[in-house]
mmCIF file of C-alpha atoms in Angstrom:
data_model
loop_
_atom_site.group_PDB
_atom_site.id
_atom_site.type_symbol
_atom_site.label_atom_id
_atom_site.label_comp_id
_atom_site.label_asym_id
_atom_site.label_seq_id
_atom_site.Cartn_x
_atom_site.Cartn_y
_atom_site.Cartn_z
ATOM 1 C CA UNK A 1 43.005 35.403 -23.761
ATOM 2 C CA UNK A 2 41.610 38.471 -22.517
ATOM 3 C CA UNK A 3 40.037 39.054 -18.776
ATOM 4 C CA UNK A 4 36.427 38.038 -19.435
ATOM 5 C CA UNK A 5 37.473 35.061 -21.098
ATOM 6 C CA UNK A 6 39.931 33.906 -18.232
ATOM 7 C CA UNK A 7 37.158 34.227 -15.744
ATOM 8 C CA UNK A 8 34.861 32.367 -18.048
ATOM 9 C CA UNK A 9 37.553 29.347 -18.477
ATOM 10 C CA UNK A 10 38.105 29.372 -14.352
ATOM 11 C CA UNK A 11 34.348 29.038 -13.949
ATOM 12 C CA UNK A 12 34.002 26.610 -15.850
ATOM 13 C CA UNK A 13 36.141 24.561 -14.370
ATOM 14 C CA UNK A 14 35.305 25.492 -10.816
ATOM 15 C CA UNK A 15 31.722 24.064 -12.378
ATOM 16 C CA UNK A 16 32.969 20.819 -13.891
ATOM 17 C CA UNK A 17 34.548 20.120 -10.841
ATOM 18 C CA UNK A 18 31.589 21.043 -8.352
ATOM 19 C CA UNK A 19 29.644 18.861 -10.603
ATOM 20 C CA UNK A 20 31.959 15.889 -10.520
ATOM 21 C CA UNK A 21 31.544 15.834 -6.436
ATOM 22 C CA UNK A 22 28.224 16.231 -6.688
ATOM 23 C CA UNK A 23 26.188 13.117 -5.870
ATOM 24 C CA UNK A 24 24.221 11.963 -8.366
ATOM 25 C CA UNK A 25 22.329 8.457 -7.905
ATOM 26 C CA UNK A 26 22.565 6.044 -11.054
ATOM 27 C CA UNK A 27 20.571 3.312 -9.117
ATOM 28 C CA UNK A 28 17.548 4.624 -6.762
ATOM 29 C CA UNK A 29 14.625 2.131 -4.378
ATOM 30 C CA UNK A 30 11.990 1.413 -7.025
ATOM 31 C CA UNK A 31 8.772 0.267 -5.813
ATOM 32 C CA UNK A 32 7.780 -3.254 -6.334
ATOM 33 C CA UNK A 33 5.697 -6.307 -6.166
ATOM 34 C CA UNK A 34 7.216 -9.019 -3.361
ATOM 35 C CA UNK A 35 5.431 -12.057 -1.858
ATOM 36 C CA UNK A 36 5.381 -12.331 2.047
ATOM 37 C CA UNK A 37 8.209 -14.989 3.434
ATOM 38 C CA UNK A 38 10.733 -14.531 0.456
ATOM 39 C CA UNK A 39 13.858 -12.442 -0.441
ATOM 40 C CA UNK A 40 13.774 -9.151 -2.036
ATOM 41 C CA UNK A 41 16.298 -6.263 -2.643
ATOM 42 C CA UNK A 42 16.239 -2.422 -2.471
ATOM 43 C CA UNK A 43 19.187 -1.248 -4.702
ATOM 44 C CA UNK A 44 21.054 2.067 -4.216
ATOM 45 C CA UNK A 45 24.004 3.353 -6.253
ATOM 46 C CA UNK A 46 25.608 6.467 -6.621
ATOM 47 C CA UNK A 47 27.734 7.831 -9.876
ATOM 48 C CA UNK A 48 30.791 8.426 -7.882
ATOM 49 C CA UNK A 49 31.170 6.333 -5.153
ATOM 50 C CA UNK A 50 34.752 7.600 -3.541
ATOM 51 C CA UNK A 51 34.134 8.607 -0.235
ATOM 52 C CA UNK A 52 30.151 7.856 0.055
ATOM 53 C CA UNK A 53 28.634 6.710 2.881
ATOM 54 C CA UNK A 54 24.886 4.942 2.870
ATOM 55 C CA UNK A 55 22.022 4.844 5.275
ATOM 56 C CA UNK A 56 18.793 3.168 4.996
ATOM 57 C CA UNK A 57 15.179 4.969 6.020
ATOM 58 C CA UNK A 58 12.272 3.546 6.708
ATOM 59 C CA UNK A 59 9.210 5.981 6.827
ATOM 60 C CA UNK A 60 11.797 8.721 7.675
ATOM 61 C CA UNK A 61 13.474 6.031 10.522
ATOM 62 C CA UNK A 62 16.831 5.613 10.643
ATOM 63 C CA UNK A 63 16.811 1.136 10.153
ATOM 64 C CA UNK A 64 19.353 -0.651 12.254
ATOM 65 C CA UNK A 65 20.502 -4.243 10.891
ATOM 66 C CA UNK A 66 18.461 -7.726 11.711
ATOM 67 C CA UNK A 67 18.964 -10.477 10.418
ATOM 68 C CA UNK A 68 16.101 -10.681 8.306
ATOM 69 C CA UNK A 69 16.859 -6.976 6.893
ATOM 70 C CA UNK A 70 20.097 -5.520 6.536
ATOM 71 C CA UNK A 71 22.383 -3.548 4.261
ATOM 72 C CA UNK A 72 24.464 -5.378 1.978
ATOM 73 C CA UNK A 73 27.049 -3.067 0.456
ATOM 74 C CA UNK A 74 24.735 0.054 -0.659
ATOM 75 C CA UNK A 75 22.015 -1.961 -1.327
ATOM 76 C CA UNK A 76 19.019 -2.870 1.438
ATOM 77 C CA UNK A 77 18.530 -6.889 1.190
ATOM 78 C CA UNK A 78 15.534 -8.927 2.767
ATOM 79 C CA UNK A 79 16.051 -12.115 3.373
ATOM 80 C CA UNK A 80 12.178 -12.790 3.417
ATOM 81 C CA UNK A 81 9.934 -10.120 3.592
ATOM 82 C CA UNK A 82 7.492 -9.339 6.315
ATOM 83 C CA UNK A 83 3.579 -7.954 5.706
ATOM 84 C CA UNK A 84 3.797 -6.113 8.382
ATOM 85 C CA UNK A 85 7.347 -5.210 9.317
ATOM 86 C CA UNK A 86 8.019 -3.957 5.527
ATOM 87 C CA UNK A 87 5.026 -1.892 4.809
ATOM 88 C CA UNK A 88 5.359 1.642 4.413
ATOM 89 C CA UNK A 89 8.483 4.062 3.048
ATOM 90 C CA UNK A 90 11.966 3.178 2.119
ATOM 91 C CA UNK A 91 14.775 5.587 1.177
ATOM 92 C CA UNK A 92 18.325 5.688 0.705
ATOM 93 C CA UNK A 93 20.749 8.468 1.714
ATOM 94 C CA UNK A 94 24.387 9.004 -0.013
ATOM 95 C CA UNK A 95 26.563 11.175 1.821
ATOM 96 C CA UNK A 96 30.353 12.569 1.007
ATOM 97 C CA UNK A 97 31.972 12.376 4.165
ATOM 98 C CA UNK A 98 34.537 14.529 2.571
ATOM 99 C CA UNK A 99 32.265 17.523 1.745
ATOM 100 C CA UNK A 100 29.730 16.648 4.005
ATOM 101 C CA UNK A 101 26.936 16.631 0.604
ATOM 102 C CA UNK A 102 24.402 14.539 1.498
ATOM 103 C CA UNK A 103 21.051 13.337 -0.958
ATOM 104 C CA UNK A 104 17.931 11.280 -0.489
ATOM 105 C CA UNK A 105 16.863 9.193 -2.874
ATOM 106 C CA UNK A 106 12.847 8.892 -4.267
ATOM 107 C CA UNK A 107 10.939 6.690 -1.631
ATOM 108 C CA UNK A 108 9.879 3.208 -2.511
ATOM 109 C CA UNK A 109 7.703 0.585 -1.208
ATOM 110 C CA UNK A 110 6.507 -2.961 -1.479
ATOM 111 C CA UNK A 111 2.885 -4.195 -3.118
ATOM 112 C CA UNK A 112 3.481 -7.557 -0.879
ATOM 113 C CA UNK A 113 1.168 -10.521 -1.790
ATOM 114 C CA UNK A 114 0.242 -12.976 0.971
ATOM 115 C CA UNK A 115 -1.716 -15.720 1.669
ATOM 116 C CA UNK A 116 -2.730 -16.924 5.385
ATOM 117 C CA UNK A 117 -4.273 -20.677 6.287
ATOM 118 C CA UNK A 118 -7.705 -20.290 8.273
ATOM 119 C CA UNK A 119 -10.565 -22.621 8.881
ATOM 120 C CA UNK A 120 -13.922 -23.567 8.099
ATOM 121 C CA UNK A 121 -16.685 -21.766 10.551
ATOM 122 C CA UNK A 122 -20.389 -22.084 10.958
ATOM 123 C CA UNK A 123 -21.605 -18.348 10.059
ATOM 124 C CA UNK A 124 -25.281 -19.107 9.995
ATOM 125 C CA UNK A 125 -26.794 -20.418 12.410
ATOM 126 C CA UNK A 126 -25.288 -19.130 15.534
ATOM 127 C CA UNK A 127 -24.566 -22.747 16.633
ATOM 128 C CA UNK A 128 -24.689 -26.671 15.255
ATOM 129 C CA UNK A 129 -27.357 -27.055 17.849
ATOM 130 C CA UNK A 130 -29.688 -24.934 15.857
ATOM 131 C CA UNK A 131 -29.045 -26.972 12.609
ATOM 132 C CA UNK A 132 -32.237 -28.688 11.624
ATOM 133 C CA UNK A 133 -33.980 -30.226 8.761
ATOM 134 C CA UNK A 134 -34.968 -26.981 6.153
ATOM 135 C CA UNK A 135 -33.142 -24.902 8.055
ATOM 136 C CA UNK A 136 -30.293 -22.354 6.076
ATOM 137 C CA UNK A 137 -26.911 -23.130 6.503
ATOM 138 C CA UNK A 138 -24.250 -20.906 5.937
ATOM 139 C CA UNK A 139 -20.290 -21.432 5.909
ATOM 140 C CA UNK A 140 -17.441 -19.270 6.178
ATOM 141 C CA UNK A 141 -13.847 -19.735 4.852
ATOM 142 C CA UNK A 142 -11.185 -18.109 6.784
ATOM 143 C CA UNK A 143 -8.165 -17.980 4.606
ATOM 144 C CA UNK A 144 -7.144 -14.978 3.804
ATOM 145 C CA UNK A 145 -4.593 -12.582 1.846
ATOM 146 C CA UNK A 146 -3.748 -10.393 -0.739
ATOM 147 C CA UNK A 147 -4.586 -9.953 -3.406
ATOM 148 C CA UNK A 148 -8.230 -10.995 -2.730
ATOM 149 C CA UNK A 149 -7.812 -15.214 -2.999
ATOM 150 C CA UNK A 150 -10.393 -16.876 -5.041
ATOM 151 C CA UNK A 151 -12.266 -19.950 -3.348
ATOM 152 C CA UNK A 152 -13.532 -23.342 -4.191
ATOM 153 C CA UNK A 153 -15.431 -25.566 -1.587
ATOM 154 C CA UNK A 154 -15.352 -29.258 -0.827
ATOM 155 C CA UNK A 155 -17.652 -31.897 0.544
ATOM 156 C CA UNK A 156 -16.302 -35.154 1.066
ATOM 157 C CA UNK A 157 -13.186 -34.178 -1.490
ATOM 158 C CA UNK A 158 -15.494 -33.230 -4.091
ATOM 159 C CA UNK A 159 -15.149 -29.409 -5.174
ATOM 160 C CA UNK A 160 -18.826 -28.289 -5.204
ATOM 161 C CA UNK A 161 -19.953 -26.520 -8.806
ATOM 162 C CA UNK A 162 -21.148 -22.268 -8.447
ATOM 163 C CA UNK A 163 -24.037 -23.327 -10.653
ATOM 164 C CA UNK A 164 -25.788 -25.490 -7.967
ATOM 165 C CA UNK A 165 -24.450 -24.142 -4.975
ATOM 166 C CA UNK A 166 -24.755 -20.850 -3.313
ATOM 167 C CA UNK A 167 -20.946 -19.564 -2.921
ATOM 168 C CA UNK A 168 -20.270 -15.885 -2.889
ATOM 169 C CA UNK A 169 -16.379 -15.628 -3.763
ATOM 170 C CA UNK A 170 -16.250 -12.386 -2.112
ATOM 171 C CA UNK A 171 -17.350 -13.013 1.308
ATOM 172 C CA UNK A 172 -15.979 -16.545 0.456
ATOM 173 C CA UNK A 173 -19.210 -18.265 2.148
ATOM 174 C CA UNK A 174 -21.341 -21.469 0.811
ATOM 175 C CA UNK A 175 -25.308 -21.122 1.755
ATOM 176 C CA UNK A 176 -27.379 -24.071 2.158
ATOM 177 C CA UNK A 177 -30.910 -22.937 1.864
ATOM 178 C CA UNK A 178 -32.620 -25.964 3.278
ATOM 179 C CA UNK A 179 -30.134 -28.403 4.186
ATOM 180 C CA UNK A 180 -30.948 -32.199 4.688
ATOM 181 C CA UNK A 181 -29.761 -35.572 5.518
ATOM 182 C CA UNK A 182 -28.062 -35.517 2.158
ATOM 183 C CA UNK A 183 -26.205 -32.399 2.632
ATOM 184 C CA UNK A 184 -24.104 -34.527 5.672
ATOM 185 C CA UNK A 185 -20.666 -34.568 5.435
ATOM 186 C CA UNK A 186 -16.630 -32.865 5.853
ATOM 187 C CA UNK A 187 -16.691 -29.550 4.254
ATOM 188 C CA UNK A 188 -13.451 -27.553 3.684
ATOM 189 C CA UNK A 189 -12.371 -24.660 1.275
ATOM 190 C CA UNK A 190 -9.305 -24.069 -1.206
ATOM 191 C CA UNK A 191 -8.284 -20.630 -2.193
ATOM 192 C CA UNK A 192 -4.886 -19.517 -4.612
ATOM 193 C CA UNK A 193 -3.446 -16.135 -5.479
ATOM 194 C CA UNK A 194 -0.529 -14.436 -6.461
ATOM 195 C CA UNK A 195 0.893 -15.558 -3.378
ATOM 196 C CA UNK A 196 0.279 -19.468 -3.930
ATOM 197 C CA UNK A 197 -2.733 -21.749 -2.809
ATOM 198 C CA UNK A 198 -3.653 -23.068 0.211
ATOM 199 C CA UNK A 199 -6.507 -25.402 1.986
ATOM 200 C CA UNK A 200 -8.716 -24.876 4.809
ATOM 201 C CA UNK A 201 -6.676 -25.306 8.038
ATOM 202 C CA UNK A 202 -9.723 -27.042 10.275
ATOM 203 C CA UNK A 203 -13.304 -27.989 8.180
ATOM 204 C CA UNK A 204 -16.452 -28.578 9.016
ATOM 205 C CA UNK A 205 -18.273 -31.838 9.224
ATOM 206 C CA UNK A 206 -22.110 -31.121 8.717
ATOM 207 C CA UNK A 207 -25.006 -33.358 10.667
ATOM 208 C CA UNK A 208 -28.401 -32.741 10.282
ATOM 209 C CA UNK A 209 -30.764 -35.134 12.062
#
């Protein structure tokens, strides 16, 4: 084996073996949908795992342990995840504490899907007061979440058809354009997503004189 070639055959194994320290992730965070309230997990692995250490980032923040989000192993576990605690950034950093290599990981984050209880609210007019015969009526339901719930509205436990009312899904209101006598009675609103379905927390009970 001449000179050139032993040089070649020491760098290559001087490469193999820089390469077989080097930290190379085989898991990595992947961004993903998760519904507000229940479990979830962030997974982080590495190729070679001797002498690896693993921290967990938030939005570039160093995250200390609770006991509603903690580090399980290498891996960042939620035992029911929060709308507004967990939103933003998550990483994972591997480092050798031999060699002192360190790497981050690609950033992940959740799409979380909620739903939140509200009540029934006189929009239009400003108060029951003002609510006389021919007069226009207009309710508001206050549940909320995401993604956008769709609504249905009650009166008296029976849901009220789109074709003969006035219900705009968006702004999830009902309009009464000139309410009477037989419009009286308990209003309240359903609405469902990804997130589940829930019903109006407080109605609305309608009198018009």
């Amino acid at each position: 084996m001449s000179d050139g070639e032993v040089t070649n055959w020491h760098s290559g194994i001087m490469n193999r073996q820089k390469n077989a320290t080097s930290i190379q992730f085989t898991k990595e965070p992947k961004s993903q949908d998760a519904l507000h309230g229940r479990s979830a997990m962030l997974r982080c692995e590495v190729s070679n795992p001797a002498n690896i250490t693993y921290r967990w980032y938030k939005d570039n923040e160093l995250l200390k342990n609770t006991e509603r989000r903690f580090q399980e192993g290498s891996n960042l576990k939620f035992t029911a995840v929060d709308r507004q605690l967990d939103a933003g950034n998550f990483s994972c950093q591997a480092q050798n504490s031999a060699s002192g290599e360190l790497k981050i990981s690609t950033k992940a984050s959740f799409n979380i899907k909620w739903l939140e209880s509200g009540g029934v609210t006189l929009k239009e007019p400003d108060s029951e007061g003002e609510i006389e015969s021919s007069a226009r009526v207009t309710l508001r339901c206050h549940i909320d979440g995401h993604p956008r719930p769709t609504c249905q509205w009650f009166k008296d436990g029976v849901k009220l058809a789109e074709s003969s009312h006035q219900i705009n899904s968006k702004e999830r209101t009902l309009s009464i354009q000139s309410v009477s006598p037989d419009n009286n009675g308990l209003y309240y609103c359903c609405a469902k997503n990804a997130a589940g379905q829930l019903c109006s927390s407080s109605n609305f009970t309608l009198t018009v004189i």
